[in-house]
Structures are given as C-alpha cells and as structure tokens.
mmCIF file of C-alpha atoms in Angstrom:
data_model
loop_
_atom_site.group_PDB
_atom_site.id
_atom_site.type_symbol
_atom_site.label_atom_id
_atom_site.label_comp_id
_atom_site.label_asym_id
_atom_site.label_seq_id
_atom_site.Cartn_x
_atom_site.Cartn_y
_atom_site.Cartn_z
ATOM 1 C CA UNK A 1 15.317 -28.121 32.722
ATOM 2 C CA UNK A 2 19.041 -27.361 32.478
ATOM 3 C CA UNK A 3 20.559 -25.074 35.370
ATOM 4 C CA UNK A 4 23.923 -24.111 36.426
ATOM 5 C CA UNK A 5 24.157 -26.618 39.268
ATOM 6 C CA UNK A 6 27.642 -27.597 39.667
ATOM 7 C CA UNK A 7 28.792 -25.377 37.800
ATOM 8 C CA UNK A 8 31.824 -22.824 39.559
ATOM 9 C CA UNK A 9 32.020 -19.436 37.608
ATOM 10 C CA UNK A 10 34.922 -17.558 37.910
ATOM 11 C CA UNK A 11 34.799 -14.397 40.123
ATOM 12 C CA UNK A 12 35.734 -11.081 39.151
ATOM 13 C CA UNK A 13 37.746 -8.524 41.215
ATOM 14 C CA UNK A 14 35.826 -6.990 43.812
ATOM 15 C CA UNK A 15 34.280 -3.224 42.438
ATOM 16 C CA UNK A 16 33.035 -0.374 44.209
ATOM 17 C CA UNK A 17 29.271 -0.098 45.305
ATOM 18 C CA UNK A 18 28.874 1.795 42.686
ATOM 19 C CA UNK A 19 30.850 0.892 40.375
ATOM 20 C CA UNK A 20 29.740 0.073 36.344
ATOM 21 C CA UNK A 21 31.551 -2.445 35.199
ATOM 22 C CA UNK A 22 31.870 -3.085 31.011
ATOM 23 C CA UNK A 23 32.684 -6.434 30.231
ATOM 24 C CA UNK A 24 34.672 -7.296 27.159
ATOM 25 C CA UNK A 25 32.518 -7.493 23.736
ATOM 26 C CA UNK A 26 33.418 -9.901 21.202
ATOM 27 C CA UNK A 27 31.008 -11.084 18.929
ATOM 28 C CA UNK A 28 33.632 -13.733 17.800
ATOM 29 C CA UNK A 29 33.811 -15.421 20.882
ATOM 30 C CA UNK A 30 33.154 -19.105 20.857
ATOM 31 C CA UNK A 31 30.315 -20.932 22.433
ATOM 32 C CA UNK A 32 29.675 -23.691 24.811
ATOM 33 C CA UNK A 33 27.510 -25.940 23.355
ATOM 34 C CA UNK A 34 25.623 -29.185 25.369
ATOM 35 C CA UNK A 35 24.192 -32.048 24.087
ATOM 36 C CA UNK A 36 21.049 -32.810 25.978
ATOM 37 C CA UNK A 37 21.032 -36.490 24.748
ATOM 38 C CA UNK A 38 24.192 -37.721 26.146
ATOM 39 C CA UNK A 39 25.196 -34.773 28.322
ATOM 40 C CA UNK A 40 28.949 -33.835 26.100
ATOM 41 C CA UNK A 41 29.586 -30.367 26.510
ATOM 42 C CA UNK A 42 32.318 -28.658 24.327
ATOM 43 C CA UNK A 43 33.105 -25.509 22.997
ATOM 44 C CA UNK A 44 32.828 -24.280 19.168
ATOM 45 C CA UNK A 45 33.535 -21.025 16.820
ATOM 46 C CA UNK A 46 31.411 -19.718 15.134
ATOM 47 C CA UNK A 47 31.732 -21.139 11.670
ATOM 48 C CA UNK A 48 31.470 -24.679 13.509
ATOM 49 C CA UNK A 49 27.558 -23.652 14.409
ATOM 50 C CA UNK A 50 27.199 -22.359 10.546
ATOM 51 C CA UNK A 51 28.064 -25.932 9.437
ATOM 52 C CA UNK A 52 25.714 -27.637 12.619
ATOM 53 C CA UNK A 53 22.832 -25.456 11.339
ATOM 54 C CA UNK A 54 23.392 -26.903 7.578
ATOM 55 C CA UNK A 55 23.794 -30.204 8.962
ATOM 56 C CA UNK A 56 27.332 -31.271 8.115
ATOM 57 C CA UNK A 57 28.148 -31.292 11.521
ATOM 58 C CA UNK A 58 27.592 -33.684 15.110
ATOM 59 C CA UNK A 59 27.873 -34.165 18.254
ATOM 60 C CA UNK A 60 31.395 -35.438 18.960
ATOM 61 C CA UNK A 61 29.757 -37.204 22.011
ATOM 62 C CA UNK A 62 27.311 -39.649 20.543
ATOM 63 C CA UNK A 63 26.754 -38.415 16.591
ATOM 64 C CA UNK A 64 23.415 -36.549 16.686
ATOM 65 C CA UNK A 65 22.786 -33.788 14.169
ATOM 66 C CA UNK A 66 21.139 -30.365 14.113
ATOM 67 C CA UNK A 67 17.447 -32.778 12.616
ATOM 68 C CA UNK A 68 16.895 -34.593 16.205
ATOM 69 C CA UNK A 69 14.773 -33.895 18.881
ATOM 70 C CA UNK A 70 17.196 -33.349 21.176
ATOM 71 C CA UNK A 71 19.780 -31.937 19.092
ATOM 72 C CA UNK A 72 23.302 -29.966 20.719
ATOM 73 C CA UNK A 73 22.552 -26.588 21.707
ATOM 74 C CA UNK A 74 24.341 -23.268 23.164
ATOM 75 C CA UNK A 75 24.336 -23.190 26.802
ATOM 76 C CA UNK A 76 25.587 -20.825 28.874
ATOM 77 C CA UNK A 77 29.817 -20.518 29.804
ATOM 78 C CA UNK A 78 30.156 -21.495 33.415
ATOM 79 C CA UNK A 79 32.867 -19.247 33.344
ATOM 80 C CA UNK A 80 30.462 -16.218 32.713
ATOM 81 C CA UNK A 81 31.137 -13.749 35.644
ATOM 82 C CA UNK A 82 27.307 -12.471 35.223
ATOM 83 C CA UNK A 83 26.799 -15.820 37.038
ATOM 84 C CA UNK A 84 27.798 -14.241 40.215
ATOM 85 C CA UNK A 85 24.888 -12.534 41.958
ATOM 86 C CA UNK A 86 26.831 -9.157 43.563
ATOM 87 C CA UNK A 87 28.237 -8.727 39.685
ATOM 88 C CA UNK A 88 24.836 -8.293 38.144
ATOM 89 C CA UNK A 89 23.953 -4.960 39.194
ATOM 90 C CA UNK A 90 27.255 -3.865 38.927
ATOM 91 C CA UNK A 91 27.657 -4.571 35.266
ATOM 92 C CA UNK A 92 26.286 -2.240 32.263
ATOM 93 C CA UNK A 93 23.617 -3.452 30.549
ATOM 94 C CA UNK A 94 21.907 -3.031 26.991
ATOM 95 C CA UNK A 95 18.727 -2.425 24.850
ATOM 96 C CA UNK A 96 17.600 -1.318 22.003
ATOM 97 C CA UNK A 97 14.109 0.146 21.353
ATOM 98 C CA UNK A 98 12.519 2.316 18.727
ATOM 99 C CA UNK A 99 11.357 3.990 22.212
ATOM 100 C CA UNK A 100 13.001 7.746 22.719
ATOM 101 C CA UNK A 101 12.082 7.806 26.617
ATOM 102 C CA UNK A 102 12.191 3.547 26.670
ATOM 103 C CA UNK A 103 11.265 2.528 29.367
ATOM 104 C CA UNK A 104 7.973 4.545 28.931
ATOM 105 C CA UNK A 105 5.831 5.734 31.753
ATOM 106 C CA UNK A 106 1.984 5.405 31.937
ATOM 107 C CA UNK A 107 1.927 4.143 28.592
ATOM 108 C CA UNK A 108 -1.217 2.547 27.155
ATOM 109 C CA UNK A 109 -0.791 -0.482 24.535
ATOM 110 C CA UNK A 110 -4.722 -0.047 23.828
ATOM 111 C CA UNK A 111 -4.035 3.673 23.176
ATOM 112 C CA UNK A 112 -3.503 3.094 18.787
ATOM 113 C CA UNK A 113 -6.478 0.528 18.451
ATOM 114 C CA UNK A 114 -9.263 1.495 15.980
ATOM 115 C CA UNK A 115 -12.698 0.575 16.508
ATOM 116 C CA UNK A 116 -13.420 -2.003 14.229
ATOM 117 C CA UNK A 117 -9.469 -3.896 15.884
ATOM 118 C CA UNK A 118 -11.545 -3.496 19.726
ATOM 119 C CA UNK A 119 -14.879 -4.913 18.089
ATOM 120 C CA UNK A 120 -12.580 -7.794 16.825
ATOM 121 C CA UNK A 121 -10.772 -8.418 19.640
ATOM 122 C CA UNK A 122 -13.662 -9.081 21.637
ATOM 123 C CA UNK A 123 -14.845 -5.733 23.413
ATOM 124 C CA UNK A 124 -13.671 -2.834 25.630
ATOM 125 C CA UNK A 125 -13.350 -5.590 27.998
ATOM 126 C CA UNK A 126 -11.277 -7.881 26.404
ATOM 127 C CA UNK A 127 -9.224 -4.820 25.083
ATOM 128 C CA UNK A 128 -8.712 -3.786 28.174
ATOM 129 C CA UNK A 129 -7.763 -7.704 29.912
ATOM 130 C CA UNK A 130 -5.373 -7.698 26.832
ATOM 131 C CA UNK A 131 -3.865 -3.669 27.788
ATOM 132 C CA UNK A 132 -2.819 -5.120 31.454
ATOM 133 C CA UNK A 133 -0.961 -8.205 30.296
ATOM 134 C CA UNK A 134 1.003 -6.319 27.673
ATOM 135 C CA UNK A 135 1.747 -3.883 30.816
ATOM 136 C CA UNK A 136 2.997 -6.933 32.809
ATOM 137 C CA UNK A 137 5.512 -8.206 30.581
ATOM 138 C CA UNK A 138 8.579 -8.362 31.616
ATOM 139 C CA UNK A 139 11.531 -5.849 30.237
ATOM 140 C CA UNK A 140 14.792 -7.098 28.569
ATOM 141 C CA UNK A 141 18.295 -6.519 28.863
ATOM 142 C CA UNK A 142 21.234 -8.810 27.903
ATOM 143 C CA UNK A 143 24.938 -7.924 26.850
ATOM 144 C CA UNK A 144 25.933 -5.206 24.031
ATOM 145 C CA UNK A 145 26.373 -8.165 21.361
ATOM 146 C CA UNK A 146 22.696 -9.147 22.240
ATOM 147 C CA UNK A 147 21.377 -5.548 21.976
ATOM 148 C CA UNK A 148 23.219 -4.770 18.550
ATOM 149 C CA UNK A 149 21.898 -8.218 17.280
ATOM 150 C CA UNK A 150 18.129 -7.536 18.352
ATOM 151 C CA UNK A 151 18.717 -4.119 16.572
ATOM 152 C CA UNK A 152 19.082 -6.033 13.571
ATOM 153 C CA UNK A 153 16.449 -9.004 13.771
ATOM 154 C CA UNK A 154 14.220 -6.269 14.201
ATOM 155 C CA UNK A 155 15.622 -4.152 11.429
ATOM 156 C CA UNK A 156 15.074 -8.039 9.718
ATOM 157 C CA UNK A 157 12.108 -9.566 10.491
ATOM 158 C CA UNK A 158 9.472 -7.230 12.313
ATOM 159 C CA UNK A 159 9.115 -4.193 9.994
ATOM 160 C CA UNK A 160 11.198 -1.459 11.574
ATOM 161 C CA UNK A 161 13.051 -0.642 8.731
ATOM 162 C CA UNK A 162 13.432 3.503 8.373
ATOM 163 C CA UNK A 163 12.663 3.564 12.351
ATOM 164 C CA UNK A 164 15.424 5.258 14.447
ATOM 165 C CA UNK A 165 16.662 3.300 16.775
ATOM 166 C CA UNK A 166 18.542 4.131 20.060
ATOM 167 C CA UNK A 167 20.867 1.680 21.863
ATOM 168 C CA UNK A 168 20.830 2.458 25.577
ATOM 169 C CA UNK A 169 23.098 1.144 28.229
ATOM 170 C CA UNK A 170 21.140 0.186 31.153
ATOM 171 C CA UNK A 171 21.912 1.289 35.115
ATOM 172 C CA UNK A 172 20.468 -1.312 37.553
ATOM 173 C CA UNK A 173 19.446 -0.595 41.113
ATOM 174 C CA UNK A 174 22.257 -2.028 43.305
ATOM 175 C CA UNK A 175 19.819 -3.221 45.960
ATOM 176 C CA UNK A 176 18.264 -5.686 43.459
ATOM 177 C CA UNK A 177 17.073 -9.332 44.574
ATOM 178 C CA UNK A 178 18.432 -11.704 41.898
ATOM 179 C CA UNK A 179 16.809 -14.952 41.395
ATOM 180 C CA UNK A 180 19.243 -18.071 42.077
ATOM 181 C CA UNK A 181 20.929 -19.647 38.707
ATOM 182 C CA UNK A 182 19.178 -19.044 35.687
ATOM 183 C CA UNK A 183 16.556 -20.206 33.226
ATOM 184 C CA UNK A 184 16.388 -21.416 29.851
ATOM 185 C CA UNK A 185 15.017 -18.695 27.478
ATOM 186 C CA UNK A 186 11.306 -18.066 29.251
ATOM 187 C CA UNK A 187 10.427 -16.283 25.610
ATOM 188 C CA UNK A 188 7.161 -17.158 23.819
ATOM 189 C CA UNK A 189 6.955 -17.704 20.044
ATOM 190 C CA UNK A 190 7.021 -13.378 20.122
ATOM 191 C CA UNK A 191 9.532 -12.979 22.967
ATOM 192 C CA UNK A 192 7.243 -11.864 25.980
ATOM 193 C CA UNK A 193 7.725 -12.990 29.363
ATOM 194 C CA UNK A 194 5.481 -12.552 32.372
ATOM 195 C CA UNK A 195 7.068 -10.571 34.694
ATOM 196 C CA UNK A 196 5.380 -12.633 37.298
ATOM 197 C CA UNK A 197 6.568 -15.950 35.871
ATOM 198 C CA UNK A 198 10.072 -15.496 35.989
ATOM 199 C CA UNK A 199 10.292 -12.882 38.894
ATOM 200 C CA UNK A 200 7.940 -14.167 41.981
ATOM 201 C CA UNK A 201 7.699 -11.730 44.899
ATOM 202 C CA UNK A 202 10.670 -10.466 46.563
ATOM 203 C CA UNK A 203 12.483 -11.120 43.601
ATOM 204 C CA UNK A 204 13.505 -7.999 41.112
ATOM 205 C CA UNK A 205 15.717 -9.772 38.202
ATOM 206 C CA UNK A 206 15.952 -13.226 36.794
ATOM 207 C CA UNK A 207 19.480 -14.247 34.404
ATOM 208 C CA UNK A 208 18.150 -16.243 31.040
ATOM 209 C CA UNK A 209 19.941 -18.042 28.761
ATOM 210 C CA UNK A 210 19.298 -16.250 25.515
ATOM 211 C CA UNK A 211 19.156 -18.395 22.491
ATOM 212 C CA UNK A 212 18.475 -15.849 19.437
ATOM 213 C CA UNK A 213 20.312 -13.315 20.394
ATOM 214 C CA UNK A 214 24.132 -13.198 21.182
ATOM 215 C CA UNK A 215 23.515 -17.009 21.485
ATOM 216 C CA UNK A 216 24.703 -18.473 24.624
ATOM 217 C CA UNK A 217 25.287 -15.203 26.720
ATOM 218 C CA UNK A 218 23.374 -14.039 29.601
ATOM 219 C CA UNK A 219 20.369 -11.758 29.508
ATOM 220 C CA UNK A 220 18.228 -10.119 31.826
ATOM 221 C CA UNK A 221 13.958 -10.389 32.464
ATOM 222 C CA UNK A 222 13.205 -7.452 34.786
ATOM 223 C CA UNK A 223 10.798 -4.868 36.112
ATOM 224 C CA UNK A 224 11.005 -1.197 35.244
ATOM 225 C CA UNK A 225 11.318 -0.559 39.497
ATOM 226 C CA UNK A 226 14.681 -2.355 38.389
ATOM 227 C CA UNK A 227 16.456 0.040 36.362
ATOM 228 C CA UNK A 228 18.213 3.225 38.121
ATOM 229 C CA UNK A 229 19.015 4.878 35.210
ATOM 230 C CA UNK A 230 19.941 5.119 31.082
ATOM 231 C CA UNK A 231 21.752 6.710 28.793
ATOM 232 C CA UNK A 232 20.789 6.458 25.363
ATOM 233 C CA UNK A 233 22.366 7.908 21.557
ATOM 234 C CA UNK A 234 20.570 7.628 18.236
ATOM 235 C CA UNK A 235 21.636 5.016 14.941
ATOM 236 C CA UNK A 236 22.775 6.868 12.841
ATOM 237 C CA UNK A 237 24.055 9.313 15.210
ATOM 238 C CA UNK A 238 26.376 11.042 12.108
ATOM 239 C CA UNK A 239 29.320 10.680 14.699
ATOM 240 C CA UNK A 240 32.509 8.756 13.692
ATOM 241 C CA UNK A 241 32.593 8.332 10.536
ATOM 242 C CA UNK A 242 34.280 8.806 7.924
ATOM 243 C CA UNK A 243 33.091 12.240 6.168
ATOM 244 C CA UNK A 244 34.534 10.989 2.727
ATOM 245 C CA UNK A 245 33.830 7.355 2.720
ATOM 246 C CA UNK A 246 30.541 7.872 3.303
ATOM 247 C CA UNK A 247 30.451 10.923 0.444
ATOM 248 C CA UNK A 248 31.922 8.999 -2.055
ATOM 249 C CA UNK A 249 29.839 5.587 -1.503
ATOM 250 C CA UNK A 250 26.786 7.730 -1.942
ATOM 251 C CA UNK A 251 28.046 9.191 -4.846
ATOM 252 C CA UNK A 252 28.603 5.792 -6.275
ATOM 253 C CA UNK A 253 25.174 4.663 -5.556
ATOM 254 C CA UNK A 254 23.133 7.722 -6.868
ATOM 255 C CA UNK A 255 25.219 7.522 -9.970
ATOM 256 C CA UNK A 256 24.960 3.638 -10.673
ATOM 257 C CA UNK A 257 24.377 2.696 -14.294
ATOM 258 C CA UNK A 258 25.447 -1.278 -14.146
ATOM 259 C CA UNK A 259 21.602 -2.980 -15.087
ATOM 260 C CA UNK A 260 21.465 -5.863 -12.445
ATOM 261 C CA UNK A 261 21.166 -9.160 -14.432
ATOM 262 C CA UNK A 262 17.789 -10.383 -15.129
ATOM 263 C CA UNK A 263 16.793 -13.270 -12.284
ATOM 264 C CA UNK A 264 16.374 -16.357 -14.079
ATOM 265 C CA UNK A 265 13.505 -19.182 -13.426
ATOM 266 C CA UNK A 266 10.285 -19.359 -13.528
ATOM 267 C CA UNK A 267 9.166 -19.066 -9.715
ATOM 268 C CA UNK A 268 11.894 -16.479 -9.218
ATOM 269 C CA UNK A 269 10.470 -13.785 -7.523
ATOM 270 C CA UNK A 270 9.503 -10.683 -9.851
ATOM 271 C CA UNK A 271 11.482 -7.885 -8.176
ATOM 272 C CA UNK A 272 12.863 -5.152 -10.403
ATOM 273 C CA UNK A 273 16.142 -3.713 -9.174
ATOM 274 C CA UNK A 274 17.178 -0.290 -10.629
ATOM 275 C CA UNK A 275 20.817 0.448 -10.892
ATOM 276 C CA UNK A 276 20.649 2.386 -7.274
ATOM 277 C CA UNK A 277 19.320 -0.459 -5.427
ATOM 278 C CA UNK A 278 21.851 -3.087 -7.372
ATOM 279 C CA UNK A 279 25.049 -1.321 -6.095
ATOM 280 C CA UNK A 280 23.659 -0.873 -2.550
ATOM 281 C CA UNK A 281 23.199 -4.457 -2.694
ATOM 282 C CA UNK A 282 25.890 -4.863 -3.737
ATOM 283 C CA UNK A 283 27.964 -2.196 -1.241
ATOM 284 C CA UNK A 284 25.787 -4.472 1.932
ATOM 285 C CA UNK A 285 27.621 -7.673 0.941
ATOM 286 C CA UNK A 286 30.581 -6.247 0.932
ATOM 287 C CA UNK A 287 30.041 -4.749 4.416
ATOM 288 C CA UNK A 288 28.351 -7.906 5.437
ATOM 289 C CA UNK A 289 31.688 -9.824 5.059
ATOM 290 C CA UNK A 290 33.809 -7.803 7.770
ATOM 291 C CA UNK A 291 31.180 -9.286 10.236
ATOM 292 C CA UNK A 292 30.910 -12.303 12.124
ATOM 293 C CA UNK A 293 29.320 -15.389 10.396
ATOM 294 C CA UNK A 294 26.092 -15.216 12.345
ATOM 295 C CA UNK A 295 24.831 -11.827 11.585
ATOM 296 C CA UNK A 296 25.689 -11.618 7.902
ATOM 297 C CA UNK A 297 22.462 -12.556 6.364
ATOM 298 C CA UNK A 298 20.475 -10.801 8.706
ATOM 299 C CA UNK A 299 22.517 -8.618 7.974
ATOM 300 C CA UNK A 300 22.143 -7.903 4.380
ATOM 301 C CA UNK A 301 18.576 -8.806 4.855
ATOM 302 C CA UNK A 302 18.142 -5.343 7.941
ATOM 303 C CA UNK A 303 19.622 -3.060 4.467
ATOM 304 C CA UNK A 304 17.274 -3.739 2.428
ATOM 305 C CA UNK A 305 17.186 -0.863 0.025
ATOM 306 C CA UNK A 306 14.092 0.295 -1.222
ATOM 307 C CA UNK A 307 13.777 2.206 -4.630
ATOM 308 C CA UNK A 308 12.793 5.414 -2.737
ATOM 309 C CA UNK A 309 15.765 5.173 0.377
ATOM 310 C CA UNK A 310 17.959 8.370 0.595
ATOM 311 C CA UNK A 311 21.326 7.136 -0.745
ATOM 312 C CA UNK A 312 22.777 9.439 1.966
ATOM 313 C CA UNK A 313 21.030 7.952 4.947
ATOM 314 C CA UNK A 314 21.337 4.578 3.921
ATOM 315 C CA UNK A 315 24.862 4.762 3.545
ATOM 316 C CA UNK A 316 25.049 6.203 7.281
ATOM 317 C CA UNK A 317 22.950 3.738 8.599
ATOM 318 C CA UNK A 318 24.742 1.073 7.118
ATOM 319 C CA UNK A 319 28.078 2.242 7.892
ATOM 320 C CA UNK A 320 26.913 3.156 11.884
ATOM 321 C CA UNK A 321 25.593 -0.530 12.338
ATOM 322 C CA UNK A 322 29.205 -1.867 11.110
ATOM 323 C CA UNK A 323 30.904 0.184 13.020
ATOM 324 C CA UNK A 324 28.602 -0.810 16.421
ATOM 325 C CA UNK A 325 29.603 -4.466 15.537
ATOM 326 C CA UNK A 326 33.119 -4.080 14.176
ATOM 327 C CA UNK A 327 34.435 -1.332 16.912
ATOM 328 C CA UNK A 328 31.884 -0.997 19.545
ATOM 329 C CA UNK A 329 34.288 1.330 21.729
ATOM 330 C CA UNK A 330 33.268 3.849 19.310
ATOM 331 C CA UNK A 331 29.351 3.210 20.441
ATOM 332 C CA UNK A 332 30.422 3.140 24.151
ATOM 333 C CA UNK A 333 32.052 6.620 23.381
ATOM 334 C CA UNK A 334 29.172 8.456 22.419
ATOM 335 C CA UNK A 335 27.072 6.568 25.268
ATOM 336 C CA UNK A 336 29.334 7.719 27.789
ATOM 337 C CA UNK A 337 29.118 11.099 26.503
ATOM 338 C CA UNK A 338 25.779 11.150 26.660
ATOM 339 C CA UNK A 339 23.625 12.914 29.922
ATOM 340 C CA UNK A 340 22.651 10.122 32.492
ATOM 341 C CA UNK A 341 18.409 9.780 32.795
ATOM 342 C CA UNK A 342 17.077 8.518 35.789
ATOM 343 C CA UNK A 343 13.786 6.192 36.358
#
C-alpha cells in the first residue's frame, strides 16, 4: 500500500492555538500522478488526465495506459501542508449534506423502514445489527473543492436532485490524535468507512487520499467526538447574484419556442424535450464551459431539467453552484457570516 514515507512536506507558518486556517482553493490545480508499475511520479493539468481517461495518453516512465492493471494514478502532493499533523486541526474543513443539523444526534437509520423492507432484510434483528453499523461509519471531510464536487456527484448520480443542500465548513477539536501518514481511499463500492478500521483506539482522525473527489487532495475519516463546531448556509442561498442575470435567463427559458431537433437512431433514447427544457440545456452547457474539465459533465448531468422544474429556481441553483466553483470567496463570505454551532 502506498504511504508518504520519504516524503518531506513543506511546513506552514506557525498559527495560533486557535487559529482557522483557509488554504488556497483552486480547482485548476495540477495533480501528482504515480505510476505503481515502475514507480515515475510526475505532475499533470487537468486536460492531461481528460486525455489518460480516453486513452490517448501514458506513462512517460515505462508506456502503460489508463486499460492496465496497474495503470498511473493521482497520489497525493508531498508538498500538501495537511501532511503535517499540528496543521490538521488548525485548518477549515468541508461537507456537504442534505442534513440541516449534519452531524445529527441520536439519529436512527432503521427509523424510515417499512415492514415488508424489515421482513426482507431478515428481521428486527438483523434490522437492528444493520442500524449499529450504519451508526459506526465513519464521517467525512476533505477540502472545499472536494465538498463542492461531492455536492455535485450527488446532485449526479444518487437522486438528490430538488434536495437543498448546505455546504458547511467544519471546526475540529484541537486536541485531536491524528493517525501517522495516510491511507489510500478506505471507501467501499458506496463510500462507507468503519470508523473502527481506519481510526483504532486513541486515535480521533485518519488523512485519506481521496480519489473521486477533488482527486489527489487530502480528506478526512473521523468521529462526530471530532468536530468542535460548524457553520453551515443553504444552495441556493439567493445571495450574490446577479438580480438581472438571473431575471432575464428565466425569462428566456419560460419563453423558449426553438423545437429541439428530433434525436436520430433507432436505439436513441425516446426523451421528449419541450422548448423549456431545450434552452436550459442548452443555458447548462454554456455554464458548464467556465468550469474546470473534470466537473463539466457531471456537471450538466447534476442540472438536469425536468419538464415540471421552476425556471426561477433552476436558474438560481445553477447559477449558485457556478459561482461556488468559479469564485468560492463568495461561498466563504456567507459561511463566515453565518452563526458558529457547536457539537
């Protein structure tokens, strides 16, 4: 299993006890990538991993491509100053959740079961063997770029569209125990972690390397006893933006009249797109493109607009998620603005 062994991260200036520390966000940055078959390690941009993933590119260090076993992938920047123990609970933090009051107290995953889902699963017994390893999974937290990107996987791929959605920024206890180095994404196939597995006794935090999202950064598996406190704000929090813009652009959609052209083939799917949903479609690839290669598709894919969406809401949903990517001081605004909770 890779570590950091050897490796000598760079130290940031000493901070205060209680100081909370925001590092710089750039979701353009460039990755460190390692090649597990002959050891290179280099760095790439982002439109170099684009044309890895589609296979027209390899390893410069012995020719592998993205189809092997043991293809190239991100690893963590030794130069990462999360690498240094005393800076972990110093630093801010990030999550998203569809949770108002995340991380929830007392609460019972069991709790929205029906009958016939308990007789399937085996039984009040099994329910309840199932309840307590769902309550000892292990929380998440990672940088901003990796909260902002789970927002829209999730927005993607597991069926939270029309959810609200709060970002929170994340206060850890300073007198946390971190484990030594870090681990290789300790995920499962749906991204739990046992607490236990990753954080034996005596031990309150463990650093990950975080493959899916903000590839290649540092993220956090943790207790709840690890958090001090949160603050939190709402997407679309109807702060920030631009009155008119987003006025006009629904205007333009609730007044479309261009018919969307007619897929062609036989196995194409048979979806029926009104006007409305055309030039919103339209409107999210044009967004789309003032974001970094990596989350376009997802993207697009997180705005899906269904023939029933408010044009209104959409527009401000669309326009907020843009803006957390494209100028995330204006999301660290309203956070800081916003009253601190404790746990």
């Amino acid at each position: 299993m890779e570590d950091a062994a050897g490796m000598k991260p760079i130290r940031t200036p000493a901070q205060g006890s209680d100081a909370r520390v925001e590092r710089p966000i750039d979701f353009h940055r460039d990755r460190h990538f390692l090649c597990t078959k002959c050891g290179h390690r280099w760095t790439v941009d982002l439109d170099w991993i684009e044309r890895w993933a589609q296979g027209h590119e390899r390893c410069p260090g012995c020719g592998v491509d993205c189809t092997e076993e043991n293809a190239p992938r991100v690893t963590v920047d030794p130069n990462d100053p999360a690498l240094v123990d005393e800076n972990v609970p110093r630093f801010s933090w990030y999550h998203t959740s569809t949770h108002a009051d995340w991380p929830p107290v007392g609460i019972d995953p069991a709790a929205g079961l029906t009958p016939q889902t308990r007789l399937m699963m085996g039984g009040d017994a099994r329910v309840a063997a199932w309840a307590d390893r769902q309550r000892a999974k292990a929380l998440h937290v990672g940088t901003y770029e990796a909260a902002i990107h789970n927002m829209l996987r999730r927005l993607d791929d597991q069926g939270d569209d029309g959810k609200q959605f709060y970002p929170y920024r994340v206060h850890l206890r300073q007198d946390i125990v971190v484990r030594e180095s870090w681990l290789i994404d300790p995920s499962n196939f749906v991204g739990d972690v046992e607490l236990a597995e990753v954080c034996p006794p005596g031990i309150d935090v463990a650093r990950y390397l975080n493959y899916h999202e903000d590839p290649g950064g540092l993220s956090l598996a943790l207790g709840r006893d690890a958090i001090a406190a949160t603050q939190q704000v709402a997407i679309p929090t109807a702060t920030n933006l631009d009155e008119d813009w987003a006025t006009s652009t629904t205007d333009d959609i609730r007044t479309a009249t261009e018919v969307p052209p007619r897929p062609m083939g036989m196995h194409t799917a048979r979806v029926t797109l009104t006007p409305e949903m055309h030039r919103a479609q339209r409107f999210a690839e044009e967004l789309s493109q003032t974001l970094p290669v990596n989350l376009r598709e997802q993207f697009r894919s997180a705005l899906g607009y269904r023939f029933d969406a408010d044009p209104d809401r959409w527009v401000r949903s669309a326009l907020e998620l843009v803006t957390s990517i494209v100028a995330p001081n204006r999301m660290l605004t309203d956070l800081a603005g916003q009253a601190i909770r404790a746990i």
